[in-house]
Short mmCIF file of C-alpha atoms in Angstrom, two decimals:
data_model
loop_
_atom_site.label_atom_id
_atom_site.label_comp_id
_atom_site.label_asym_id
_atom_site.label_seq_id
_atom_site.Cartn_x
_atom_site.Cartn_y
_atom_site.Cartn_z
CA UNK A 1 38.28 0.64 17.24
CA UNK A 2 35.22 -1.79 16.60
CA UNK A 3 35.93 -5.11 16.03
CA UNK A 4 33.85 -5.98 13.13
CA UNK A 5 35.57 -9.63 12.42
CA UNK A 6 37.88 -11.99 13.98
CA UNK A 7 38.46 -14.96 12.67
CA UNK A 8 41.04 -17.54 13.43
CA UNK A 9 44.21 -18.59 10.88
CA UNK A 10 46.51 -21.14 11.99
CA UNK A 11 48.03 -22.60 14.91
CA UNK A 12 51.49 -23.81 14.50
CA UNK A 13 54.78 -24.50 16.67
CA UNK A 14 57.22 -23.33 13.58
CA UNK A 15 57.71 -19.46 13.70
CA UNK A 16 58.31 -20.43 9.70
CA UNK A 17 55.08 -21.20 9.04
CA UNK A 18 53.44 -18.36 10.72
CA UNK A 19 51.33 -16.51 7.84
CA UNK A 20 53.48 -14.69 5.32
CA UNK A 21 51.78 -11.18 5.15
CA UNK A 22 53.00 -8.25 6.25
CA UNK A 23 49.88 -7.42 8.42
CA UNK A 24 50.84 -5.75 12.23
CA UNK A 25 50.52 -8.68 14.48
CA UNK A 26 49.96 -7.86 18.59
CA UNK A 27 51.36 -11.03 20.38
CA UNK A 28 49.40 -11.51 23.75
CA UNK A 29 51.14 -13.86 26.38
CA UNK A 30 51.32 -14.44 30.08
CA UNK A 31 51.99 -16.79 32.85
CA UNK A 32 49.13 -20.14 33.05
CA UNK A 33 45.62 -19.55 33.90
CA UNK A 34 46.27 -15.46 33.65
CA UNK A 35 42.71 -15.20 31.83
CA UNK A 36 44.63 -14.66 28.63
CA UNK A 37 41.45 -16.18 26.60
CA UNK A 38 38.85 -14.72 28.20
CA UNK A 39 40.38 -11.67 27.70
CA UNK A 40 40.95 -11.84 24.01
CA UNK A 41 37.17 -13.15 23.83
CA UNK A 42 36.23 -10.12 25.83
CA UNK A 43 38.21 -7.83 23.06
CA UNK A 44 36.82 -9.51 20.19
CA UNK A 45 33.60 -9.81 21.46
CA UNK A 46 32.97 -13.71 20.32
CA UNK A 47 32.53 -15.91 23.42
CA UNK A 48 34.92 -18.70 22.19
CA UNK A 49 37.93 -17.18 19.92
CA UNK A 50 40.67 -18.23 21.90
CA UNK A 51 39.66 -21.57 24.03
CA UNK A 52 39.24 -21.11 27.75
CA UNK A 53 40.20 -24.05 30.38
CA UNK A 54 40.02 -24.51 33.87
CA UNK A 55 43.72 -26.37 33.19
CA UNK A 56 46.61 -24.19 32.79
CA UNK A 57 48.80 -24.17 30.04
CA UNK A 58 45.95 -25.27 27.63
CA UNK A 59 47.56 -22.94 24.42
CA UNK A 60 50.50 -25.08 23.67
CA UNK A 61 50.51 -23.47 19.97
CA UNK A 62 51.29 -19.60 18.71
CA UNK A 63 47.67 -19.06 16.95
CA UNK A 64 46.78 -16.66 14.62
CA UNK A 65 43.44 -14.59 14.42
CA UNK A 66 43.09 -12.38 11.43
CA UNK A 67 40.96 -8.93 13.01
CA UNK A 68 38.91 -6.38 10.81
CA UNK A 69 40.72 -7.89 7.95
CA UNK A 70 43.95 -5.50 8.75
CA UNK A 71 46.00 -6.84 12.02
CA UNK A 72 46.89 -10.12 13.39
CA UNK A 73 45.74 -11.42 17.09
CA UNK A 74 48.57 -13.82 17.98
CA UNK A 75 47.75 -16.03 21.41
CA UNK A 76 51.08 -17.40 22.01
CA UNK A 77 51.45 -20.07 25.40
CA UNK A 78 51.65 -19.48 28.35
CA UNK A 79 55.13 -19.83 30.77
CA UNK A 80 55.07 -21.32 33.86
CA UNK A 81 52.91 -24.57 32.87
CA UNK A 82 52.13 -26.30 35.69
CA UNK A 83 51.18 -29.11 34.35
CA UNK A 84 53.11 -30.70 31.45
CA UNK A 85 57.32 -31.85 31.41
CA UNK A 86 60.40 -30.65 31.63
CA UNK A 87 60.91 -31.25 28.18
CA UNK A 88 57.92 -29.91 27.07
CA UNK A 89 58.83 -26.47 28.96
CA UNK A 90 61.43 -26.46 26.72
CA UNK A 91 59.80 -26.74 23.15
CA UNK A 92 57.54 -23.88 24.09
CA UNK A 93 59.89 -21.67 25.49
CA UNK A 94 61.98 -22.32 22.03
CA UNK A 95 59.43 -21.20 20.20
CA UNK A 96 58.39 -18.53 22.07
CA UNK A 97 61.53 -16.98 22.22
CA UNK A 98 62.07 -17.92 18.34
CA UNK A 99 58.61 -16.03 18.10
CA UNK A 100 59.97 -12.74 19.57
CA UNK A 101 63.32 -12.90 18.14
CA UNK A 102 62.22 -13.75 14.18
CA UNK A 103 58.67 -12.02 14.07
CA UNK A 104 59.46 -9.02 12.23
CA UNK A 105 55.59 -8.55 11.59
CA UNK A 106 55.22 -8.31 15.51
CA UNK A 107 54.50 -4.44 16.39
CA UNK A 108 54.23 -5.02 20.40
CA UNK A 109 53.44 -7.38 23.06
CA UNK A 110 51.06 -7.55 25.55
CA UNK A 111 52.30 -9.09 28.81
CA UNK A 112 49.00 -10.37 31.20
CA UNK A 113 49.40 -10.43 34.87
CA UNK A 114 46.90 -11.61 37.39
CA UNK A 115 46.47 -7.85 39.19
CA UNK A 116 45.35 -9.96 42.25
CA UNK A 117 49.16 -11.25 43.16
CA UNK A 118 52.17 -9.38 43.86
CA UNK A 119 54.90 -8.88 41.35
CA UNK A 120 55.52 -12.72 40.52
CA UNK A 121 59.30 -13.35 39.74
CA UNK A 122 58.63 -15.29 36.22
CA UNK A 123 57.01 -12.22 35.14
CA UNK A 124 59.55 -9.48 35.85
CA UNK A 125 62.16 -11.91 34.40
CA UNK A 126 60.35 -12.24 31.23
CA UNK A 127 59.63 -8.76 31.26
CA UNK A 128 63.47 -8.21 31.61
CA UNK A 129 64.36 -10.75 28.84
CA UNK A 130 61.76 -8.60 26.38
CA UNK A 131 63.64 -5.30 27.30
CA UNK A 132 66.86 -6.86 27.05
CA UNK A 133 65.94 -7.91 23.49
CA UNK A 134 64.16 -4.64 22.48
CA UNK A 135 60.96 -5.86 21.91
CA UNK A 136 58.17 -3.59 22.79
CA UNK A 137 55.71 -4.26 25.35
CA UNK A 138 52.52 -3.62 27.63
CA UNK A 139 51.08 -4.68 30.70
CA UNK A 140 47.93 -6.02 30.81
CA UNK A 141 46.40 -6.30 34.68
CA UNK A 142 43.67 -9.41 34.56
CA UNK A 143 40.96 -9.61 36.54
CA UNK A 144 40.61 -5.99 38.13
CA UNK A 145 36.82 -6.93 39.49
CA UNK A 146 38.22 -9.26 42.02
CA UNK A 147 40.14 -6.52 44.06
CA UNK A 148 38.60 -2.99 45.34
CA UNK A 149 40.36 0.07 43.66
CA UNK A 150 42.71 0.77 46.20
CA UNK A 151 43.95 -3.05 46.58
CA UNK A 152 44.47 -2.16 42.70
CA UNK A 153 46.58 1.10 43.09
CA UNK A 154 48.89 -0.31 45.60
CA UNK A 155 49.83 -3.56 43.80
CA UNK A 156 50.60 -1.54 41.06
CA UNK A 157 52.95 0.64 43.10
CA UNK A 158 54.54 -2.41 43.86
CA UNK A 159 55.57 -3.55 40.32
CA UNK A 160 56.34 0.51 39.63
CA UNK A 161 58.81 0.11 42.50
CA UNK A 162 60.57 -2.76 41.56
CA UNK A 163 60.27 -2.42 37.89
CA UNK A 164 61.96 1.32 37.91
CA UNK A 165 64.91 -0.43 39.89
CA UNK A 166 65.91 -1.25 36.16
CA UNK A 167 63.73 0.68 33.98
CA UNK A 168 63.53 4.25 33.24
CA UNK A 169 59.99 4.79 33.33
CA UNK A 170 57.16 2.17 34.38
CA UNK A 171 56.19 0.33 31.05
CA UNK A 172 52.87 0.87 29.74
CA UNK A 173 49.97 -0.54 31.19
CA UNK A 174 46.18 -1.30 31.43
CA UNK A 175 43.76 -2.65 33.89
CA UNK A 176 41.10 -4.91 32.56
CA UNK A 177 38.96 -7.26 33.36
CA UNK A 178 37.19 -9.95 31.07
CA UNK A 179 33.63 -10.08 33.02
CA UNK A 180 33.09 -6.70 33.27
CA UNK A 181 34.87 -5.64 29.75
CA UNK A 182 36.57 -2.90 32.01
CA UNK A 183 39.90 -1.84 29.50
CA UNK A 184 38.70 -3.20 26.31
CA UNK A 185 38.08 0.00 24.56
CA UNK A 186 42.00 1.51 26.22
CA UNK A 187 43.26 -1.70 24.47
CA UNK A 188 41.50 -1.49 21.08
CA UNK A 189 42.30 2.52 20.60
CA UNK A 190 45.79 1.97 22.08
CA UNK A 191 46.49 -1.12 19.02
CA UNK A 192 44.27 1.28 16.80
CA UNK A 193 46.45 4.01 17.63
CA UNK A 194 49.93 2.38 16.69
CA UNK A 195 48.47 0.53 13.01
CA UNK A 196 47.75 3.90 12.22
CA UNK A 197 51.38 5.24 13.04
CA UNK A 198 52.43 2.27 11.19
CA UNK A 199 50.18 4.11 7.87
CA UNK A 200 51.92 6.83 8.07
CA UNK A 201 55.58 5.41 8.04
#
């Protein structure tokens, strides 16, 4: 798939007043300062799409970009802020879960975790909490350049192991990275792939 336009629709905290077509939407989320912007700037190709921060938890808002006229980009916030309340943990997570459970546009998520930690607990319990709920997902692996390929294979071993100590088969997954544009293309045919399954339904 070649991006040909992206441009950005709304940003809202009110699943009700996400946009009203019928268009696929891809949600992308992951834990703070994941690279989850610089990796949908990287798959867009426009340098500043989604807003990138050195602070984590800067997308507080589910925000829409319209792509190639025909899907939906959503860039939904982060979990695991480190840096706002209690109570504002708590509004996000409402939404976000509101955002999975109402979305009926929403064809898959897109999970992003840092390849360069081992399998963080937030993330396999959100991963969980998606399966649980039947909502289709992926793994995306950030920032692949940092680690040499067999630093990669083995930490993915490690979230195989634990994650086929409930699953059936390891989940779907892709290693990327934003700097060098390593996965963009996998990404792009695999979200090409499904709209045009969705055609044919």
């Amino acid at each position: 798939m070649k991006i040909k336009s992206a441009e950005f629709v709304v940003s809202n905290s009110d699943v009700a007043k996400c946009p009203k077509s019928r268009l696929p939407e891809y949600a992308f989320i992951g834990r703070s300062n994941v690279g989850k912007s610089s990796l949908i700037n990287m798959l867009t190709s426009r340098k500043s799409l989604a807003k990138t921060s050195g602070k984590p938890g800067k997308t507080q808002l589910i925000n829409h970009f319209l792509i190639n006229k025909n899907w939906h980009l959503v860039d939904l916030p982060g979990y695991g802020y480190a840096r706002v309340s209690k109570s504002s943990k708590k509004v996000f997570q409402k939404f976000i879960t509101q955002y999975f459970s109402l979305r009926e546009q929403l064809v898959t998520a897109f999970v992003l975790v840092d390849i360069r930690h081992t399998p963080q607990p937030i993330d396999l319990e959100f991963m969980q909490w998606l399966g649980e709920n039947g909502i289709p997902f992926s793994i995306i692996f950030t920032k692949a350049d940092k680690l040499k390929p067999n630093a990669i294979t083995k930490h993915i071993e490690d979230y195989k192991t634990i994650l086929l100590e409930t699953w059936e088969d390891m989940p779907n997954h892709f290693i990327t990275s934003s700097s060098k544009s390593i996965g963009k293309d996998d990404v792009l045919e695999y979200i090409d792939e499904l709209n045009g399954n969705m055609d044919m339904e």
